[in-house]
PDB file of C-alpha atoms in Angstrom:
ATOM      1  CA  MET I   1       0.000   0.000   0.000  1.00 42.00           C
ATOM      2  CA  PRO I   2       1.498   3.392  -1.004  1.00 49.00           C
ATOM      3  CA  LYS I   3       2.448   5.780   1.773  1.00 59.00           C
ATOM      4  CA  LYS I   4      -0.137   8.519   2.322  1.00 74.00           C
ATOM      5  CA  ASN I   5       1.064  12.033   1.577  1.00 82.00           C
ATOM      6  CA  LYS I   6       1.444  14.378   4.533  1.00 93.00           C
ATOM      7  CA  TYR I   7       0.976  18.133   4.232  1.00 97.00           C
ATOM      8  CA  TRP I   8       2.354  20.974   6.329  1.00 98.00           C
ATOM      9  CA  VAL I   9       1.663  24.700   6.034  1.00 98.00           C
ATOM     10  CA  VAL I  10       4.253  27.448   6.542  1.00 98.00           C
ATOM     11  CA  ILE I  11       3.105  31.058   6.911  1.00 98.00           C
ATOM     12  CA  PRO I  12       5.817  33.742   7.129  1.00 98.00           C
ATOM     13  CA  ALA I  13       4.285  36.518   9.254  1.00 96.00           C
ATOM     14  CA  ALA I  14       7.255  38.501  10.561  1.00 94.00           C
ATOM     15  CA  GLY I  15       6.881  41.444   8.198  1.00 84.00           C
ATOM     16  CA  ILE I  16       6.038  45.052   9.017  1.00 72.00           C
ATOM     17  CA  GLY I  17       3.982  45.957   5.920  1.00 62.00           C
ATOM     18  CA  ARG I  18       4.691  49.696   5.856  1.00 64.00           C
ATOM     19  CA  ARG I  19       2.770  50.325   2.610  1.00 62.00           C
ATOM     20  CA  MET I  20      -0.517  49.703   4.387  1.00 62.00           C
ATOM     21  CA  GLY I  21       0.039  52.847   6.482  1.00 61.00           C
ATOM     22  CA  SER I  22      -1.565  51.352   9.608  1.00 70.00           C
ATOM     23  CA  ASN I  23      -0.293  51.505  13.174  1.00 82.00           C
ATOM     24  CA  VAL I  24       0.014  47.689  13.354  1.00 88.00           C
ATOM     25  CA  PRO I  25       1.706  45.256  10.930  1.00 90.00           C
ATOM     26  CA  LYS I  26      -0.783  44.621   8.119  1.00 93.00           C
ATOM     27  CA  GLN I  27      -1.303  40.954   9.033  1.00 95.00           C
ATOM     28  CA  TYR I  28      -2.884  42.217  12.265  1.00 96.00           C
ATOM     29  CA  VAL I  29      -5.285  44.704  10.687  1.00 95.00           C
ATOM     30  CA  SER I  30      -8.817  43.665  11.642  1.00 95.00           C
ATOM     31  CA  VAL I  31     -11.512  42.992   9.036  1.00 95.00           C
ATOM     32  CA  ASN I  32     -14.963  41.731  10.036  1.00 94.00           C
ATOM     33  CA  GLY I  33     -13.846  41.023  13.595  1.00 94.00           C
ATOM     34  CA  LYS I  34     -10.706  39.024  12.758  1.00 96.00           C
ATOM     35  CA  THR I  35      -7.167  39.936  11.817  1.00 97.00           C
ATOM     36  CA  ILE I  36      -5.987  39.267   8.262  1.00 97.00           C
ATOM     37  CA  VAL I  37      -3.638  36.503   9.422  1.00 98.00           C
ATOM     38  CA  GLU I  38      -6.541  34.763  11.217  1.00 98.00           C
ATOM     39  CA  HIS I  39      -8.593  34.826   8.013  1.00 97.00           C
ATOM     40  CA  THR I  40      -5.580  33.353   6.204  1.00 98.00           C
ATOM     41  CA  ILE I  41      -5.105  30.564   8.761  1.00 98.00           C
ATOM     42  CA  ASP I  42      -8.835  29.756   8.637  1.00 97.00           C
ATOM     43  CA  ASN I  43      -8.307  28.474   5.091  1.00 97.00           C
ATOM     44  CA  PHE I  44      -6.094  25.647   6.401  1.00 98.00           C
ATOM     45  CA  ILE I  45      -6.916  25.001  10.061  1.00 96.00           C
ATOM     46  CA  GLY I  46      -9.957  22.813   9.383  1.00 95.00           C
ATOM     47  CA  ARG I  47      -8.423  20.700   6.620  1.00 96.00           C
ATOM     48  CA  LYS I  48      -7.874  17.113   7.800  1.00 95.00           C
ATOM     49  CA  GLU I  49      -4.872  16.494   5.524  1.00 95.00           C
ATOM     50  CA  ILE I  50      -2.891  19.366   7.113  1.00 97.00           C
ATOM     51  CA  GLU I  51      -0.686  18.086   9.952  1.00 97.00           C
ATOM     52  CA  ASN I  52       0.441  21.419  11.412  1.00 98.00           C
ATOM     53  CA  ILE I  53       0.626  25.089  10.493  1.00 98.00           C
ATOM     54  CA  CYS I  54       3.928  26.767  11.337  1.00 98.00           C
ATOM     55  CA  ILE I  55       3.755  30.555  11.743  1.00 98.00           C
ATOM     56  CA  ALA I  56       6.999  32.546  11.680  1.00 98.00           C
ATOM     57  CA  ILE I  57       6.584  35.768  13.652  1.00 97.00           C
ATOM     58  CA  SER I  58       8.831  38.645  14.623  1.00 95.00           C
ATOM     59  CA  GLU I  59      10.751  38.256  17.890  1.00 93.00           C
ATOM     60  CA  SER I  60       9.165  41.494  19.143  1.00 92.00           C
ATOM     61  CA  ASP I  61       5.625  40.522  18.040  1.00 93.00           C
ATOM     62  CA  LYS I  62       3.144  41.440  20.788  1.00 93.00           C
ATOM     63  CA  HIS I  63       0.022  40.922  18.670  1.00 95.00           C
ATOM     64  CA  TRP I  64       0.213  37.197  17.863  1.00 96.00           C
ATOM     65  CA  PRO I  65       0.086  35.871  21.473  1.00 95.00           C
ATOM     66  CA  ALA I  66      -3.131  37.849  22.043  1.00 95.00           C
ATOM     67  CA  LEU I  67      -4.998  36.043  19.250  1.00 96.00           C
ATOM     68  CA  PRO I  68      -7.187  33.086  20.305  1.00 95.00           C
ATOM     69  CA  ILE I  69      -5.988  31.099  17.262  1.00 95.00           C
ATOM     70  CA  SER I  70      -2.398  31.210  18.567  1.00 96.00           C
ATOM     71  CA  LYS I  71      -3.417  28.641  21.218  1.00 96.00           C
ATOM     72  CA  ASN I  72      -4.722  26.154  18.646  1.00 96.00           C
ATOM     73  CA  LYS I  73      -2.965  22.772  18.959  1.00 96.00           C
ATOM     74  CA  LYS I  74      -2.502  22.563  15.207  1.00 97.00           C
ATOM     75  CA  ILE I  75      -0.292  25.668  15.216  1.00 98.00           C
ATOM     76  CA  ILE I  76       3.463  25.813  15.798  1.00 97.00           C
ATOM     77  CA  THR I  77       5.185  29.173  16.260  1.00 97.00           C
ATOM     78  CA  THR I  78       8.771  30.049  15.430  1.00 98.00           C
ATOM     79  CA  ILE I  79      10.786  33.268  15.156  1.00 97.00           C
ATOM     80  CA  GLY I  80      11.046  34.683  11.655  1.00 96.00           C
ATOM     81  CA  GLY I  81      13.854  36.606   9.999  1.00 94.00           C
ATOM     82  CA  SER I  82      14.223  40.048   8.468  1.00 92.00           C
ATOM     83  CA  GLU I  83      13.531  38.601   4.987  1.00 94.00           C
ATOM     84  CA  ARG I  84      10.603  36.407   3.975  1.00 94.00           C
ATOM     85  CA  TYR I  85      12.826  33.517   2.887  1.00 96.00           C
ATOM     86  CA  GLU I  86      14.602  33.556   6.264  1.00 97.00           C
ATOM     87  CA  SER I  87      11.214  33.200   7.965  1.00 97.00           C
ATOM     88  CA  VAL I  88      10.302  30.293   5.676  1.00 98.00           C
ATOM     89  CA  TYR I  89      13.652  28.642   6.389  1.00 98.00           C
ATOM     90  CA  ASN I  90      13.214  29.018  10.156  1.00 98.00           C
ATOM     91  CA  ALA I  91       9.740  27.515   9.896  1.00 98.00           C
ATOM     92  CA  LEU I  92      11.073  24.562   7.903  1.00 98.00           C
ATOM     93  CA  CYS I  93      13.754  24.032  10.561  1.00 98.00           C
ATOM     94  CA  ALA I  94      11.035  24.074  13.229  1.00 98.00           C
ATOM     95  CA  LEU I  95       9.375  21.157  11.387  1.00 98.00           C
ATOM     96  CA  LYS I  96      12.617  19.131  11.127  1.00 96.00           C
ATOM     97  CA  ASP I  97      11.656  16.575  13.781  1.00 95.00           C
ATOM     98  CA  LYS I  98       8.117  16.259  12.469  1.00 96.00           C
ATOM     99  CA  ALA I  99       8.141  16.335   8.666  1.00 96.00           C
ATOM    100  CA  ASN I 100       9.480  13.557   6.457  1.00 96.00           C
ATOM    101  CA  ASP I 101      11.732  14.391   3.503  1.00 96.00           C
ATOM    102  CA  ASP I 102       8.982  13.667   0.957  1.00 95.00           C
ATOM    103  CA  ASP I 103       6.142  15.423   2.787  1.00 96.00           C
ATOM    104  CA  TRP I 104       4.549  18.372   1.026  1.00 98.00           C
ATOM    105  CA  VAL I 105       4.946  21.900   2.429  1.00 98.00           C
ATOM    106  CA  LEU I 106       2.495  24.623   1.417  1.00 98.00           C
ATOM    107  CA  VAL I 107       4.070  28.061   1.878  1.00 98.00           C
ATOM    108  CA  HIS I 108       1.457  30.800   1.932  1.00 98.00           C
ATOM    109  CA  ASP I 109       1.573  34.578   2.433  1.00 98.00           C
ATOM    110  CA  ALA I 110       0.143  35.747   5.767  1.00 97.00           C
ATOM    111  CA  VAL I 111      -1.684  38.555   3.963  1.00 97.00           C
ATOM    112  CA  ARG I 112      -3.263  36.458   1.198  1.00 98.00           C
ATOM    113  CA  PRO I 113      -6.528  35.539   2.950  1.00 98.00           C
ATOM    114  CA  CYS I 114      -8.869  35.311  -0.071  1.00 97.00           C
ATOM    115  CA  LEU I 115      -8.152  31.691  -0.847  1.00 97.00           C
ATOM    116  CA  LYS I 116     -11.000  29.452  -1.984  1.00 96.00           C
ATOM    117  CA  LYS I 117     -11.211  25.869  -0.761  1.00 96.00           C
ATOM    118  CA  SER I 118     -11.533  24.706  -4.376  1.00 96.00           C
ATOM    119  CA  ILE I 119      -8.200  26.355  -5.255  1.00 97.00           C
ATOM    120  CA  ILE I 120      -6.383  24.509  -2.437  1.00 97.00           C
ATOM    121  CA  ASP I 121      -8.062  21.278  -3.587  1.00 96.00           C
ATOM    122  CA  ARG I 122      -6.843  21.876  -7.158  1.00 96.00           C
ATOM    123  CA  LEU I 123      -3.305  22.649  -5.997  1.00 96.00           C
ATOM    124  CA  ILE I 124      -3.048  19.493  -3.869  1.00 96.00           C
ATOM    125  CA  THR I 125      -4.501  17.336  -6.650  1.00 95.00           C
ATOM    126  CA  ASP I 126      -2.285  18.749  -9.392  1.00 95.00           C
ATOM    127  CA  ILE I 127       1.007  18.418  -7.489  1.00 95.00           C
ATOM    128  CA  SER I 128       0.261  14.940  -6.117  1.00 91.00           C
ATOM    129  CA  SER I 129       1.844  13.155  -9.085  1.00 88.00           C
ATOM    130  CA  ASN I 130       4.759  15.613  -9.363  1.00 92.00           C
ATOM    131  CA  ASP I 131       8.131  14.941  -7.772  1.00 91.00           C
ATOM    132  CA  VAL I 132       9.106  18.592  -7.287  1.00 93.00           C
ATOM    133  CA  GLY I 133       6.003  20.678  -6.682  1.00 96.00           C
ATOM    134  CA  GLY I 134       4.477  23.815  -8.063  1.00 98.00           C
ATOM    135  CA  ILE I 135       2.870  27.171  -7.470  1.00 98.00           C
ATOM    136  CA  LEU I 136      -0.410  28.915  -8.034  1.00 98.00           C
ATOM    137  CA  ALA I 137      -0.002  31.476 -10.783  1.00 98.00           C
ATOM    138  CA  LEU I 138      -1.995  33.475 -13.312  1.00 97.00           C
ATOM    139  CA  PRO I 139      -1.241  33.998 -16.996  1.00 96.00           C
ATOM    140  CA  CYS I 140      -0.597  37.588 -18.008  1.00 94.00           C
ATOM    141  CA  PHE I 141      -3.075  39.220 -20.384  1.00 92.00           C
ATOM    142  CA  GLU I 142      -1.567  42.713 -20.479  1.00 94.00           C
ATOM    143  CA  THR I 143       1.176  43.752 -22.889  1.00 95.00           C
ATOM    144  CA  MET I 144       4.459  43.453 -20.979  1.00 95.00           C
ATOM    145  CA  LYS I 145       7.303  45.969 -21.335  1.00 96.00           C
ATOM    146  CA  LYS I 146      10.921  45.703 -20.232  1.00 95.00           C
ATOM    147  CA  VAL I 147      11.922  49.130 -18.890  1.00 97.00           C
ATOM    148  CA  ASN I 148      15.344  50.551 -17.966  1.00 96.00           C
ATOM    149  CA  ASN I 149      16.264  52.630 -14.898  1.00 96.00           C
ATOM    150  CA  ASN I 150      15.142  55.817 -16.677  1.00 96.00           C
ATOM    151  CA  ARG I 151      11.708  54.274 -17.332  1.00 96.00           C
ATOM    152  CA  HIS I 152      12.377  54.034 -21.056  1.00 97.00           C
ATOM    153  CA  ILE I 153      10.944  50.977 -22.790  1.00 97.00           C
ATOM    154  CA  GLU I 154      13.643  48.660 -24.063  1.00 97.00           C
ATOM    155  CA  GLU I 155      11.492  45.899 -25.491  1.00 96.00           C
ATOM    156  CA  THR I 156       8.085  44.242 -25.472  1.00 96.00           C
ATOM    157  CA  ILE I 157       8.126  40.835 -23.795  1.00 95.00           C
ATOM    158  CA  ASN I 158       6.070  37.935 -25.097  1.00 94.00           C
ATOM    159  CA  ARG I 159       3.235  37.743 -22.557  1.00 93.00           C
ATOM    160  CA  GLU I 160       2.541  34.103 -23.479  1.00 92.00           C
ATOM    161  CA  ILE I 161       5.528  33.080 -21.359  1.00 93.00           C
ATOM    162  CA  ILE I 162       4.810  35.398 -18.391  1.00 95.00           C
ATOM    163  CA  TRP I 163       2.821  34.173 -15.380  1.00 97.00           C
ATOM    164  CA  ARG I 164       2.160  36.068 -12.138  1.00 97.00           C
ATOM    165  CA  ALA I 165       3.163  33.998  -9.107  1.00 97.00           C
ATOM    166  CA  GLN I 166       0.781  33.561  -6.180  1.00 98.00           C
ATOM    167  CA  THR I 167       0.795  31.390  -3.077  1.00 98.00           C
ATOM    168  CA  PRO I 168       0.463  28.706  -1.802  1.00 98.00           C
ATOM    169  CA  GLN I 169       3.645  27.358  -3.317  1.00 98.00           C
ATOM    170  CA  VAL I 170       4.011  23.637  -2.631  1.00 98.00           C
ATOM    171  CA  PHE I 171       7.246  21.636  -2.548  1.00 98.00           C
ATOM    172  CA  LYS I 172       8.747  18.510  -1.001  1.00 97.00           C
ATOM    173  CA  TYR I 173      10.065  19.301   2.468  1.00 97.00           C
ATOM    174  CA  LYS I 174      13.726  18.259   2.062  1.00 97.00           C
ATOM    175  CA  LYS I 175      14.129  19.707  -1.437  1.00 97.00           C
ATOM    176  CA  LEU I 176      12.738  23.069  -0.340  1.00 98.00           C
ATOM    177  CA  LEU I 177      14.880  23.124   2.802  1.00 98.00           C
ATOM    178  CA  LEU I 178      18.050  22.472   0.786  1.00 98.00           C
ATOM    179  CA  ALA I 179      17.067  24.996  -1.892  1.00 98.00           C
ATOM    180  CA  ILE I 180      16.564  27.845   0.588  1.00 98.00           C
ATOM    181  CA  GLU I 181      19.710  26.787   2.449  1.00 97.00           C
ATOM    182  CA  LYS I 182      21.659  27.167  -0.814  1.00 97.00           C
ATOM    183  CA  ALA I 183      20.238  30.671  -1.374  1.00 97.00           C
ATOM    184  CA  ILE I 184      21.171  31.729   2.167  1.00 96.00           C
ATOM    185  CA  ASN I 185      24.684  30.249   1.950  1.00 96.00           C
ATOM    186  CA  GLU I 186      25.332  31.925  -1.402  1.00 97.00           C
ATOM    187  CA  ASN I 187      23.738  35.216  -0.304  1.00 96.00           C
ATOM    188  CA  ILE I 188      21.139  35.122  -3.087  1.00 96.00           C
ATOM    189  CA  HIS I 189      18.028  37.184  -2.368  1.00 96.00           C
ATOM    190  CA  ILE I 190      15.036  35.053  -3.337  1.00 97.00           C
ATOM    191  CA  THR I 191      11.526  36.472  -3.556  1.00 96.00           C
ATOM    192  CA  ASP I 192       9.602  33.203  -3.491  1.00 97.00           C
ATOM    193  CA  GLU I 193      10.103  29.489  -2.908  1.00 98.00           C
ATOM    194  CA  ALA I 194       9.957  28.624  -6.609  1.00 98.00           C
ATOM    195  CA  MET I 195      12.993  30.856  -7.195  1.00 98.00           C
ATOM    196  CA  ALA I 196      14.916  28.852  -4.594  1.00 98.00           C
ATOM    197  CA  MET I 197      13.949  25.611  -6.327  1.00 98.00           C
ATOM    198  CA  GLU I 198      15.073  27.035  -9.673  1.00 97.00           C
ATOM    199  CA  LEU I 199      18.551  27.588  -8.171  1.00 96.00           C
ATOM    200  CA  LEU I 200      18.822  23.798  -7.820  1.00 96.00           C
ATOM    201  CA  ASN I 201      17.680  23.394 -11.442  1.00 97.00           C
ATOM    202  CA  TYR I 202      14.232  22.100 -10.534  1.00 97.00           C
ATOM    203  CA  LYS I 203      11.327  23.082 -12.784  1.00 96.00           C
ATOM    204  CA  PRO I 204       8.198  23.599 -10.676  1.00 97.00           C
ATOM    205  CA  ILE I 205       4.850  23.471 -12.440  1.00 97.00           C
ATOM    206  CA  VAL I 206       2.357  26.344 -12.523  1.00 97.00           C
ATOM    207  CA  ILE I 207      -1.213  25.641 -11.490  1.00 97.00           C
ATOM    208  CA  MET I 208      -4.008  28.014 -12.425  1.00 97.00           C
ATOM    209  CA  GLY I 209      -4.582  30.438  -9.569  1.00 97.00           C
ATOM    210  CA  ASP I 210      -7.429  32.815  -8.865  1.00 97.00           C
ATOM    211  CA  GLU I 211      -7.787  36.573  -9.440  1.00 96.00           C
ATOM    212  CA  LYS I 212      -9.420  36.928  -6.018  1.00 96.00           C
ATOM    213  CA  ASN I 213      -6.363  35.472  -4.265  1.00 97.00           C
ATOM    214  CA  ILE I 214      -4.710  38.878  -3.875  1.00 97.00           C
ATOM    215  CA  LYS I 215      -1.963  39.931  -1.493  1.00 96.00           C
ATOM    216  CA  ILE I 216      -3.324  42.597   0.860  1.00 95.00           C
ATOM    217  CA  THR I 217      -0.967  45.547   0.397  1.00 91.00           C
ATOM    218  CA  HIS I 218      -2.928  48.801   0.463  1.00 90.00           C
ATOM    219  CA  GLN I 219      -5.963  50.084   2.365  1.00 90.00           C
ATOM    220  CA  ILE I 220      -8.171  49.608  -0.699  1.00 93.00           C
ATOM    221  CA  ASP I 221      -7.451  45.865  -0.612  1.00 95.00           C
ATOM    222  CA  LEU I 222      -9.339  45.600   2.689  1.00 94.00           C
ATOM    223  CA  LYS I 223     -12.585  46.224   0.814  1.00 94.00           C
ATOM    224  CA  HIS I 224     -11.710  43.303  -1.475  1.00 94.00           C
ATOM    225  CA  LEU I 225     -11.376  41.069   1.609  1.00 95.00           C
ATOM    226  CA  GLU I 226     -14.701  42.294   3.016  1.00 94.00           C
ATOM    227  CA  LEU I 227     -16.451  41.413  -0.254  1.00 94.00           C
ATOM    228  CA  PHE I 228     -14.711  38.032  -0.433  1.00 94.00           C
ATOM    229  CA  LEU I 229     -15.809  37.144   3.110  1.00 92.00           C
ATOM    230  CA  LYS I 230     -19.369  38.232   2.300  1.00 89.00           C
ATOM    231  CA  ASP I 231     -19.426  36.014  -0.808  1.00 85.00           C
ATOM    232  CA  THR I 232     -18.148  32.974   1.081  1.00 77.00           C
ATOM    233  CA  LEU I 233     -20.667  33.139   3.935  1.00 63.00           C
TER     234      LEU I 233
END
């Protein structure tokens, strides 16, 4: 009988989020009675296939311990780093004694709460037969321009080959750990997990994402979350 896949979730939540312009880090901005990070965690906490959710928070974080969800037995907390990939790496290290090398790890942005259950289902199904993993992403429909430092257009890029990365990004535990370790050791600044995997010459697959699965960045995005929560009631 084949071994059943295990799934773990990593949520880097140590950021400050200055662009939001609020007096708390944006993951702790409240919408409809819950913080953004709580809405994000809600997408995973009730899923039976998820073993644990590891949240990487800032060492000086005073907001997380006050949240009721922080006491949930399914949640593990670790200290994050100054960069997102350092937080992800610390979270992976916190799972070292729990996760097997071939377990799947879903890395998801703390401020990407508008995630439909059907999208997670699709992601898990589509990567199940893959040995590396993949990411949610959206094809680009706009005309794409390569621009220099003076904002002059240098060329038009073929949009057929451009996809916009989202999260969750899902990879095998050991491969992702080694990939991020390589980036840290070689002082390469990576902006997502797929980029780390590319450094080891892996070719993750892209899985169709969802336009609603936005990253909350500005005040106007809070209205998007309100509407999403209303639609999913």
